[in-house]
Amino acid sequence: MREKLYQIIKSPTEGNSETTLYDYFMMVVIILSLLPLTYKPEAEPHWVIYVEHIAVTIFIIDYILRWFVADYEYPGLKLPFLQYIYQPMPIIDLLSILPGILVSITYHNPEFMTLMLLRLTRLARVLRSLKILEYSHSFRVLRAVIKNSIRPLKAVLAFAITYIIISSLIIFHIEPGFKDFFEALYWATVSLTTVGYGDIVPTTMFGRIVTMASSIIGIAVIALPSGIVTAGYMKALEEEEEETNKDLK
């Protein structure tokens, strides 16, 4: 029974109709649970609390079911039922549930809901959008691709961070208009990512030369991880298609 439950709620392959139905159902619940965030706190309609109650109840059931089959999901863990709660996605699941419980408590006891607590609660509820990654087959493939490509991606990230720091230090010392190092760091980041908001601009010749270099290097830095992930994604899809064809034969 537990193995069948695992196949339904956490099937690693596509094509299982029960799994597909469960994934779509959970994605609909997640999207509906985000609807209250489209309203300002003071303008929330009355039905919002009912949507919250239903969504949180479903999330709690889903969390318990996933914990119940933790040994199937994480066979490499020594204490899967205990260590499960410390894994990345279960942490996101738990953080998406807690705000709903807090909202339910404070709804009946409004004196406990301070402005800061309200903001933190609403911010934490945004984490529910990350749960969609757990129920989308394409995102599961993408997550596996990123995991397998982590070494080259780390190298690109290290290069980007190093260049941002170096260019920040250079521009900070040659541009009189940059008030502090954070402004230089902000400029270097938006320049490297080729965003260039234009709110902070260099005025000296050397500053503009550094800006041009950052823009050119930025194109390469952005293109590298995109190419790595795209190549890995295409390879993963090809392997999956080959496996599907083998099963059909």
PDB file of C-alpha atoms in Angstrom:
ATOM      1  CA  MET A   1       0.000   0.000   0.000  1.00  0.00           C
ATOM      2  CA  ARG A   2       2.789   2.425   0.898  1.00  0.00           C
ATOM      3  CA  GLU A   3       4.618   1.677  -2.357  1.00  0.00           C
ATOM      4  CA  LYS A   4       1.430   2.323  -4.344  1.00  0.00           C
ATOM      5  CA  LEU A   5       0.923   5.579  -2.442  1.00  0.00           C
ATOM      6  CA  TYR A   6       4.491   6.607  -3.279  1.00  0.00           C
ATOM      7  CA  GLN A   7       3.887   5.884  -6.966  1.00  0.00           C
ATOM      8  CA  ILE A   8       0.854   8.175  -6.898  1.00  0.00           C
ATOM      9  CA  ILE A   9       2.227  11.151  -4.982  1.00  0.00           C
ATOM     10  CA  LYS A  10       5.893  10.959  -5.985  1.00  0.00           C
ATOM     11  CA  SER A  11       6.187   8.929  -9.163  1.00  0.00           C
ATOM     12  CA  PRO A  12       9.544   9.671 -10.809  1.00  0.00           C
ATOM     13  CA  THR A  13       8.230   8.884 -14.281  1.00  0.00           C
ATOM     14  CA  GLU A  14       5.599  10.418 -16.483  1.00  0.00           C
ATOM     15  CA  GLY A  15       2.626   8.524 -17.860  1.00  0.00           C
ATOM     16  CA  ASN A  16       0.987   7.371 -14.634  1.00  0.00           C
ATOM     17  CA  SER A  17      -2.561   8.748 -14.892  1.00  0.00           C
ATOM     18  CA  GLU A  18      -3.113   8.733 -11.119  1.00  0.00           C
ATOM     19  CA  THR A  19       0.135  10.631 -10.557  1.00  0.00           C
ATOM     20  CA  THR A  20      -0.731  13.141 -13.291  1.00  0.00           C
ATOM     21  CA  LEU A  21      -4.175  13.708 -11.778  1.00  0.00           C
ATOM     22  CA  TYR A  22      -2.695  14.187  -8.296  1.00  0.00           C
ATOM     23  CA  ASP A  23      -0.063  16.618  -9.601  1.00  0.00           C
ATOM     24  CA  TYR A  24      -2.644  18.717 -11.457  1.00  0.00           C
ATOM     25  CA  PHE A  25      -4.936  18.737  -8.427  1.00  0.00           C
ATOM     26  CA  MET A  26      -2.130  19.963  -6.160  1.00  0.00           C
ATOM     27  CA  MET A  27      -1.092  22.636  -8.665  1.00  0.00           C
ATOM     28  CA  VAL A  28      -4.667  23.949  -8.776  1.00  0.00           C
ATOM     29  CA  VAL A  29      -4.773  24.041  -4.953  1.00  0.00           C
ATOM     30  CA  ILE A  30      -1.446  25.920  -4.850  1.00  0.00           C
ATOM     31  CA  ILE A  31      -2.646  28.508  -7.369  1.00  0.00           C
ATOM     32  CA  LEU A  32      -5.930  28.991  -5.486  1.00  0.00           C
ATOM     33  CA  SER A  33      -4.022  29.385  -2.205  1.00  0.00           C
ATOM     34  CA  LEU A  34      -2.079  32.275  -3.773  1.00  0.00           C
ATOM     35  CA  LEU A  35      -5.240  34.199  -4.710  1.00  0.00           C
ATOM     36  CA  PRO A  36      -5.489  35.937  -1.293  1.00  0.00           C
ATOM     37  CA  LEU A  37      -2.083  37.508  -1.951  1.00  0.00           C
ATOM     38  CA  THR A  38      -3.561  39.444  -4.879  1.00  0.00           C
ATOM     39  CA  TYR A  39      -5.439  41.566  -2.313  1.00  0.00           C
ATOM     40  CA  LYS A  40      -4.066  44.100   0.144  1.00  0.00           C
ATOM     41  CA  PRO A  41      -4.512  42.916   3.773  1.00  0.00           C
ATOM     42  CA  GLU A  42      -7.106  45.590   4.520  1.00  0.00           C
ATOM     43  CA  ALA A  43      -9.081  44.763   1.359  1.00  0.00           C
ATOM     44  CA  GLU A  44      -9.213  40.969   1.669  1.00  0.00           C
ATOM     45  CA  PRO A  45     -12.725  39.608   0.988  1.00  0.00           C
ATOM     46  CA  HIS A  46     -14.366  37.346   3.560  1.00  0.00           C
ATOM     47  CA  TRP A  47     -14.044  34.178   1.448  1.00  0.00           C
ATOM     48  CA  VAL A  48     -10.243  34.354   1.617  1.00  0.00           C
ATOM     49  CA  ILE A  49     -10.113  32.692   5.050  1.00  0.00           C
ATOM     50  CA  TYR A  50     -12.135  29.703   3.769  1.00  0.00           C
ATOM     51  CA  VAL A  51      -9.776  29.245   0.812  1.00  0.00           C
ATOM     52  CA  GLU A  52      -6.879  29.394   3.277  1.00  0.00           C
ATOM     53  CA  HIS A  53      -8.450  26.771   5.579  1.00  0.00           C
ATOM     54  CA  ILE A  54      -9.101  24.338   2.707  1.00  0.00           C
ATOM     55  CA  ALA A  55      -5.664  24.821   1.117  1.00  0.00           C
ATOM     56  CA  VAL A  56      -3.792  24.407   4.409  1.00  0.00           C
ATOM     57  CA  THR A  57      -5.754  21.245   5.237  1.00  0.00           C
ATOM     58  CA  ILE A  58      -4.822  19.741   1.856  1.00  0.00           C
ATOM     59  CA  PHE A  59      -1.173  20.797   2.288  1.00  0.00           C
ATOM     60  CA  ILE A  60      -1.044  19.166   5.733  1.00  0.00           C
ATOM     61  CA  ILE A  61      -2.484  15.898   4.365  1.00  0.00           C
ATOM     62  CA  ASP A  62      -0.001  15.995   1.469  1.00  0.00           C
ATOM     63  CA  TYR A  63       2.899  16.626   3.879  1.00  0.00           C
ATOM     64  CA  ILE A  64       1.866  13.695   6.100  1.00  0.00           C
ATOM     65  CA  LEU A  65       1.501  11.371   3.094  1.00  0.00           C
ATOM     66  CA  ARG A  66       4.947  12.333   1.808  1.00  0.00           C
ATOM     67  CA  TRP A  67       6.444  11.786   5.247  1.00  0.00           C
ATOM     68  CA  PHE A  68       4.686   8.386   5.365  1.00  0.00           C
ATOM     69  CA  VAL A  69       6.595   7.245   2.232  1.00  0.00           C
ATOM     70  CA  ALA A  70       9.870   9.048   3.060  1.00  0.00           C
ATOM     71  CA  ASP A  71      11.872   5.798   2.971  1.00  0.00           C
ATOM     72  CA  TYR A  72      10.834   5.277  -0.676  1.00  0.00           C
ATOM     73  CA  GLU A  73      11.602   8.868  -1.621  1.00  0.00           C
ATOM     74  CA  TYR A  74      14.961   9.015   0.182  1.00  0.00           C
ATOM     75  CA  PRO A  75      16.273   5.424   0.247  1.00  0.00           C
ATOM     76  CA  GLY A  76      19.830   6.629   0.895  1.00  0.00           C
ATOM     77  CA  LEU A  77      19.002   8.209   4.257  1.00  0.00           C
ATOM     78  CA  LYS A  78      19.708   6.223   7.434  1.00  0.00           C
ATOM     79  CA  LEU A  79      16.701   7.645   9.283  1.00  0.00           C
ATOM     80  CA  PRO A  80      14.392   8.705   6.423  1.00  0.00           C
ATOM     81  CA  PHE A  81      11.337   9.516   8.562  1.00  0.00           C
ATOM     82  CA  LEU A  82      13.403  11.766  10.834  1.00  0.00           C
ATOM     83  CA  GLN A  83      15.725  13.253   8.212  1.00  0.00           C
ATOM     84  CA  TYR A  84      12.872  13.897   5.768  1.00  0.00           C
ATOM     85  CA  ILE A  85      11.846  17.122   7.522  1.00  0.00           C
ATOM     86  CA  TYR A  86      15.343  18.563   6.941  1.00  0.00           C
ATOM     87  CA  GLN A  87      15.301  18.093   3.152  1.00  0.00           C
ATOM     88  CA  PRO A  88      14.860  21.236   0.956  1.00  0.00           C
ATOM     89  CA  MET A  89      11.379  20.565  -0.465  1.00  0.00           C
ATOM     90  CA  PRO A  90       9.850  19.351   2.846  1.00  0.00           C
ATOM     91  CA  ILE A  91      11.161  22.543   4.479  1.00  0.00           C
ATOM     92  CA  ILE A  92       9.394  24.598   1.785  1.00  0.00           C
ATOM     93  CA  ASP A  93       6.256  22.497   2.333  1.00  0.00           C
ATOM     94  CA  LEU A  94       6.363  23.163   6.072  1.00  0.00           C
ATOM     95  CA  LEU A  95       7.003  26.893   5.628  1.00  0.00           C
ATOM     96  CA  SER A  96       4.024  27.097   3.271  1.00  0.00           C
ATOM     97  CA  ILE A  97       1.764  25.417   5.859  1.00  0.00           C
ATOM     98  CA  LEU A  98       2.743  27.390   8.983  1.00  0.00           C
ATOM     99  CA  PRO A  99       1.481  30.800   7.734  1.00  0.00           C
ATOM    100  CA  GLY A 100      -1.940  29.299   7.076  1.00  0.00           C
ATOM    101  CA  ILE A 101      -2.113  27.908  10.608  1.00  0.00           C
ATOM    102  CA  LEU A 102      -1.040  31.306  11.958  1.00  0.00           C
ATOM    103  CA  VAL A 103      -3.683  33.076   9.866  1.00  0.00           C
ATOM    104  CA  SER A 104      -6.356  30.722  11.223  1.00  0.00           C
ATOM    105  CA  ILE A 105      -5.287  31.421  14.826  1.00  0.00           C
ATOM    106  CA  THR A 106      -5.069  35.193  14.420  1.00  0.00           C
ATOM    107  CA  TYR A 107      -8.350  35.326  12.487  1.00  0.00           C
ATOM    108  CA  HIS A 108     -10.160  34.317  15.666  1.00  0.00           C
ATOM    109  CA  ASN A 109      -7.718  36.267  17.881  1.00  0.00           C
ATOM    110  CA  PRO A 110      -6.890  39.435  15.872  1.00  0.00           C
ATOM    111  CA  GLU A 111      -5.048  41.042  18.793  1.00  0.00           C
ATOM    112  CA  PHE A 112      -2.125  38.658  18.141  1.00  0.00           C
ATOM    113  CA  MET A 113      -1.651  39.845  14.549  1.00  0.00           C
ATOM    114  CA  THR A 114       0.827  42.722  14.501  1.00  0.00           C
ATOM    115  CA  LEU A 115       1.742  44.553  11.279  1.00  0.00           C
ATOM    116  CA  MET A 116       5.173  42.912  11.137  1.00  0.00           C
ATOM    117  CA  LEU A 117       3.696  39.464  11.744  1.00  0.00           C
ATOM    118  CA  LEU A 118       1.129  40.085   9.010  1.00  0.00           C
ATOM    119  CA  ARG A 119       3.840  41.007   6.517  1.00  0.00           C
ATOM    120  CA  LEU A 120       5.975  38.002   7.425  1.00  0.00           C
ATOM    121  CA  THR A 121       2.960  35.714   7.116  1.00  0.00           C
ATOM    122  CA  ARG A 122       2.064  37.013   3.664  1.00  0.00           C
ATOM    123  CA  LEU A 123       5.685  36.809   2.549  1.00  0.00           C
ATOM    124  CA  ALA A 124       5.984  33.200   3.737  1.00  0.00           C
ATOM    125  CA  ARG A 125       2.815  32.294   1.836  1.00  0.00           C
ATOM    126  CA  VAL A 126       4.589  33.289  -1.389  1.00  0.00           C
ATOM    127  CA  LEU A 127       6.761  30.186  -0.826  1.00  0.00           C
ATOM    128  CA  ARG A 128       3.759  28.122  -1.882  1.00  0.00           C
ATOM    129  CA  SER A 129       4.521  29.060  -5.474  1.00  0.00           C
ATOM    130  CA  LEU A 130       7.731  27.001  -5.134  1.00  0.00           C
ATOM    131  CA  LYS A 131       5.604  23.926  -4.401  1.00  0.00           C
ATOM    132  CA  ILE A 132       4.568  23.945  -8.073  1.00  0.00           C
ATOM    133  CA  LEU A 133       8.113  22.786  -8.862  1.00  0.00           C
ATOM    134  CA  GLU A 134       7.382  19.617  -6.911  1.00  0.00           C
ATOM    135  CA  TYR A 135       4.350  18.664  -8.988  1.00  0.00           C
ATOM    136  CA  SER A 136       5.554  19.595 -12.498  1.00  0.00           C
ATOM    137  CA  HIS A 137       7.326  16.852 -14.428  1.00  0.00           C
ATOM    138  CA  SER A 138       9.250  19.393 -16.539  1.00  0.00           C
ATOM    139  CA  PHE A 139      10.516  21.160 -13.438  1.00  0.00           C
ATOM    140  CA  ARG A 140      11.535  17.839 -11.908  1.00  0.00           C
ATOM    141  CA  VAL A 141      13.624  17.123 -15.012  1.00  0.00           C
ATOM    142  CA  LEU A 142      15.094  20.642 -14.857  1.00  0.00           C
ATOM    143  CA  ARG A 143      15.976  20.204 -11.182  1.00  0.00           C
ATOM    144  CA  ALA A 144      17.792  16.944 -11.988  1.00  0.00           C
ATOM    145  CA  VAL A 145      19.650  18.661 -14.843  1.00  0.00           C
ATOM    146  CA  ILE A 146      20.797  21.509 -12.581  1.00  0.00           C
ATOM    147  CA  LYS A 147      21.887  18.981  -9.952  1.00  0.00           C
ATOM    148  CA  ASN A 148      23.951  17.069 -12.533  1.00  0.00           C
ATOM    149  CA  SER A 149      25.444  20.299 -13.929  1.00  0.00           C
ATOM    150  CA  ILE A 150      26.251  21.828 -10.547  1.00  0.00           C
ATOM    151  CA  ARG A 151      30.055  21.818 -11.014  1.00  0.00           C
ATOM    152  CA  PRO A 152      30.212  23.930 -14.217  1.00  0.00           C
ATOM    153  CA  LEU A 153      27.439  26.176 -12.869  1.00  0.00           C
ATOM    154  CA  LYS A 154      29.453  26.750  -9.680  1.00  0.00           C
ATOM    155  CA  ALA A 155      32.473  27.696 -11.801  1.00  0.00           C
ATOM    156  CA  VAL A 156      30.423  30.273 -13.731  1.00  0.00           C
ATOM    157  CA  LEU A 157      28.959  31.652 -10.492  1.00  0.00           C
ATOM    158  CA  ALA A 158      32.423  31.927  -8.921  1.00  0.00           C
ATOM    159  CA  PHE A 159      33.696  33.806 -11.975  1.00  0.00           C
ATOM    160  CA  ALA A 160      30.683  36.166 -11.924  1.00  0.00           C
ATOM    161  CA  ILE A 161      31.084  36.946  -8.205  1.00  0.00           C
ATOM    162  CA  THR A 162      34.834  37.509  -8.608  1.00  0.00           C
ATOM    163  CA  TYR A 163      34.313  39.858 -11.540  1.00  0.00           C
ATOM    164  CA  ILE A 164      31.565  41.780  -9.732  1.00  0.00           C
ATOM    165  CA  ILE A 165      33.829  42.352  -6.715  1.00  0.00           C
ATOM    166  CA  ILE A 166      36.832  43.391  -8.843  1.00  0.00           C
ATOM    167  CA  SER A 167      34.829  45.756 -11.076  1.00  0.00           C
ATOM    168  CA  SER A 168      33.097  47.193  -7.979  1.00  0.00           C
ATOM    169  CA  LEU A 169      36.449  48.013  -6.393  1.00  0.00           C
ATOM    170  CA  ILE A 170      37.764  49.560  -9.616  1.00  0.00           C
ATOM    171  CA  ILE A 171      34.683  51.707 -10.291  1.00  0.00           C
ATOM    172  CA  PHE A 172      34.446  52.771  -6.647  1.00  0.00           C
ATOM    173  CA  HIS A 173      37.946  54.274  -6.743  1.00  0.00           C
ATOM    174  CA  ILE A 174      37.804  55.903 -10.204  1.00  0.00           C
ATOM    175  CA  GLU A 175      34.256  57.300 -10.075  1.00  0.00           C
ATOM    176  CA  PRO A 176      33.735  60.296  -7.748  1.00  0.00           C
ATOM    177  CA  GLY A 177      29.945  60.019  -8.048  1.00  0.00           C
ATOM    178  CA  PHE A 178      29.723  56.670  -6.245  1.00  0.00           C
ATOM    179  CA  LYS A 179      29.014  57.514  -2.596  1.00  0.00           C
ATOM    180  CA  ASP A 180      29.778  54.120  -1.057  1.00  0.00           C
ATOM    181  CA  PHE A 181      30.911  50.620  -1.980  1.00  0.00           C
ATOM    182  CA  PHE A 182      27.352  49.264  -2.018  1.00  0.00           C
ATOM    183  CA  GLU A 183      26.490  51.629  -4.898  1.00  0.00           C
ATOM    184  CA  ALA A 184      29.516  50.313  -6.784  1.00  0.00           C
ATOM    185  CA  LEU A 185      28.470  46.721  -6.026  1.00  0.00           C
ATOM    186  CA  TYR A 186      24.913  47.440  -7.197  1.00  0.00           C
ATOM    187  CA  TRP A 187      26.203  49.051 -10.413  1.00  0.00           C
ATOM    188  CA  ALA A 188      28.575  46.121 -11.109  1.00  0.00           C
ATOM    189  CA  THR A 189      25.784  43.564 -10.641  1.00  0.00           C
ATOM    190  CA  VAL A 190      23.239  45.268 -12.920  1.00  0.00           C
ATOM    191  CA  SER A 191      25.955  45.962 -15.503  1.00  0.00           C
ATOM    192  CA  LEU A 192      27.170  42.362 -15.551  1.00  0.00           C
ATOM    193  CA  THR A 193      23.620  41.065 -15.968  1.00  0.00           C
ATOM    194  CA  THR A 194      23.194  43.619 -18.812  1.00  0.00           C
ATOM    195  CA  VAL A 195      20.139  45.110 -17.091  1.00  0.00           C
ATOM    196  CA  GLY A 196      21.598  48.603 -16.717  1.00  0.00           C
ATOM    197  CA  TYR A 197      18.784  50.538 -15.019  1.00  0.00           C
ATOM    198  CA  GLY A 198      20.572  53.848 -15.603  1.00  0.00           C
ATOM    199  CA  ASP A 199      19.982  55.225 -12.103  1.00  0.00           C
ATOM    200  CA  ILE A 200      23.733  55.081 -11.383  1.00  0.00           C
ATOM    201  CA  VAL A 201      26.073  55.824 -14.295  1.00  0.00           C
ATOM    202  CA  PRO A 202      29.825  56.422 -14.556  1.00  0.00           C
ATOM    203  CA  THR A 203      30.898  59.841 -15.843  1.00  0.00           C
ATOM    204  CA  THR A 204      34.652  59.413 -16.350  1.00  0.00           C
ATOM    205  CA  MET A 205      36.292  57.862 -19.406  1.00  0.00           C
ATOM    206  CA  PHE A 206      37.831  54.992 -17.413  1.00  0.00           C
ATOM    207  CA  GLY A 207      34.483  54.350 -15.740  1.00  0.00           C
ATOM    208  CA  ARG A 208      32.783  54.037 -19.114  1.00  0.00           C
ATOM    209  CA  ILE A 209      35.490  51.668 -20.350  1.00  0.00           C
ATOM    210  CA  VAL A 210      34.855  49.432 -17.326  1.00  0.00           C
ATOM    211  CA  THR A 211      31.110  49.636 -18.080  1.00  0.00           C
ATOM    212  CA  MET A 212      31.630  48.503 -21.682  1.00  0.00           C
ATOM    213  CA  ALA A 213      33.817  45.620 -20.506  1.00  0.00           C
ATOM    214  CA  SER A 214      31.174  44.592 -17.942  1.00  0.00           C
ATOM    215  CA  SER A 215      28.441  44.574 -20.579  1.00  0.00           C
ATOM    216  CA  ILE A 216      30.487  42.397 -22.963  1.00  0.00           C
ATOM    217  CA  ILE A 217      31.587  39.985 -20.222  1.00  0.00           C
ATOM    218  CA  GLY A 218      28.007  39.951 -18.896  1.00  0.00           C
ATOM    219  CA  ILE A 219      26.688  38.547 -22.184  1.00  0.00           C
ATOM    220  CA  ALA A 220      29.092  35.601 -21.866  1.00  0.00           C
ATOM    221  CA  VAL A 221      28.351  35.078 -18.164  1.00  0.00           C
ATOM    222  CA  ILE A 222      24.580  34.960 -18.802  1.00  0.00           C
ATOM    223  CA  ALA A 223      24.954  32.764 -21.902  1.00  0.00           C
ATOM    224  CA  LEU A 224      27.181  30.141 -20.240  1.00  0.00           C
ATOM    225  CA  PRO A 225      24.721  28.798 -17.612  1.00  0.00           C
ATOM    226  CA  SER A 226      21.891  29.012 -20.148  1.00  0.00           C
ATOM    227  CA  GLY A 227      23.873  26.838 -22.562  1.00  0.00           C
ATOM    228  CA  ILE A 228      24.891  24.367 -19.838  1.00  0.00           C
ATOM    229  CA  VAL A 229      21.316  23.909 -18.589  1.00  0.00           C
ATOM    230  CA  THR A 230      19.803  23.776 -22.103  1.00  0.00           C
ATOM    231  CA  ALA A 231      22.281  21.091 -23.235  1.00  0.00           C
ATOM    232  CA  GLY A 232      21.619  19.065 -20.090  1.00  0.00           C
ATOM    233  CA  TYR A 233      17.848  19.447 -20.465  1.00  0.00           C
ATOM    234  CA  MET A 234      17.874  18.280 -24.090  1.00  0.00           C
ATOM    235  CA  LYS A 235      20.041  15.291 -23.133  1.00  0.00           C
ATOM    236  CA  ALA A 236      17.674  14.380 -20.277  1.00  0.00           C
ATOM    237  CA  LEU A 237      14.647  14.545 -22.593  1.00  0.00           C
ATOM    238  CA  GLU A 238      16.400  12.346 -25.175  1.00  0.00           C
ATOM    239  CA  GLU A 239      17.291   9.766 -22.506  1.00  0.00           C
ATOM    240  CA  GLU A 240      13.715   9.803 -21.222  1.00  0.00           C
ATOM    241  CA  GLU A 241      12.358   9.315 -24.740  1.00  0.00           C
ATOM    242  CA  GLU A 242      14.726   6.381 -25.324  1.00  0.00           C
ATOM    243  CA  GLU A 243      13.592   4.776 -22.061  1.00  0.00           C
ATOM    244  CA  THR A 244       9.935   5.235 -23.020  1.00  0.00           C
ATOM    245  CA  ASN A 245      10.566   3.621 -26.420  1.00  0.00           C
ATOM    246  CA  LYS A 246      12.291   0.668 -24.711  1.00  0.00           C
ATOM    247  CA  ASP A 247       9.297   0.162 -22.424  1.00  0.00           C
ATOM    248  CA  LEU A 248       6.940   0.206 -25.414  1.00  0.00           C
ATOM    249  CA  LYS A 249       9.008  -2.485 -27.137  1.00  0.00           C
TER     250      LYS A 249
END
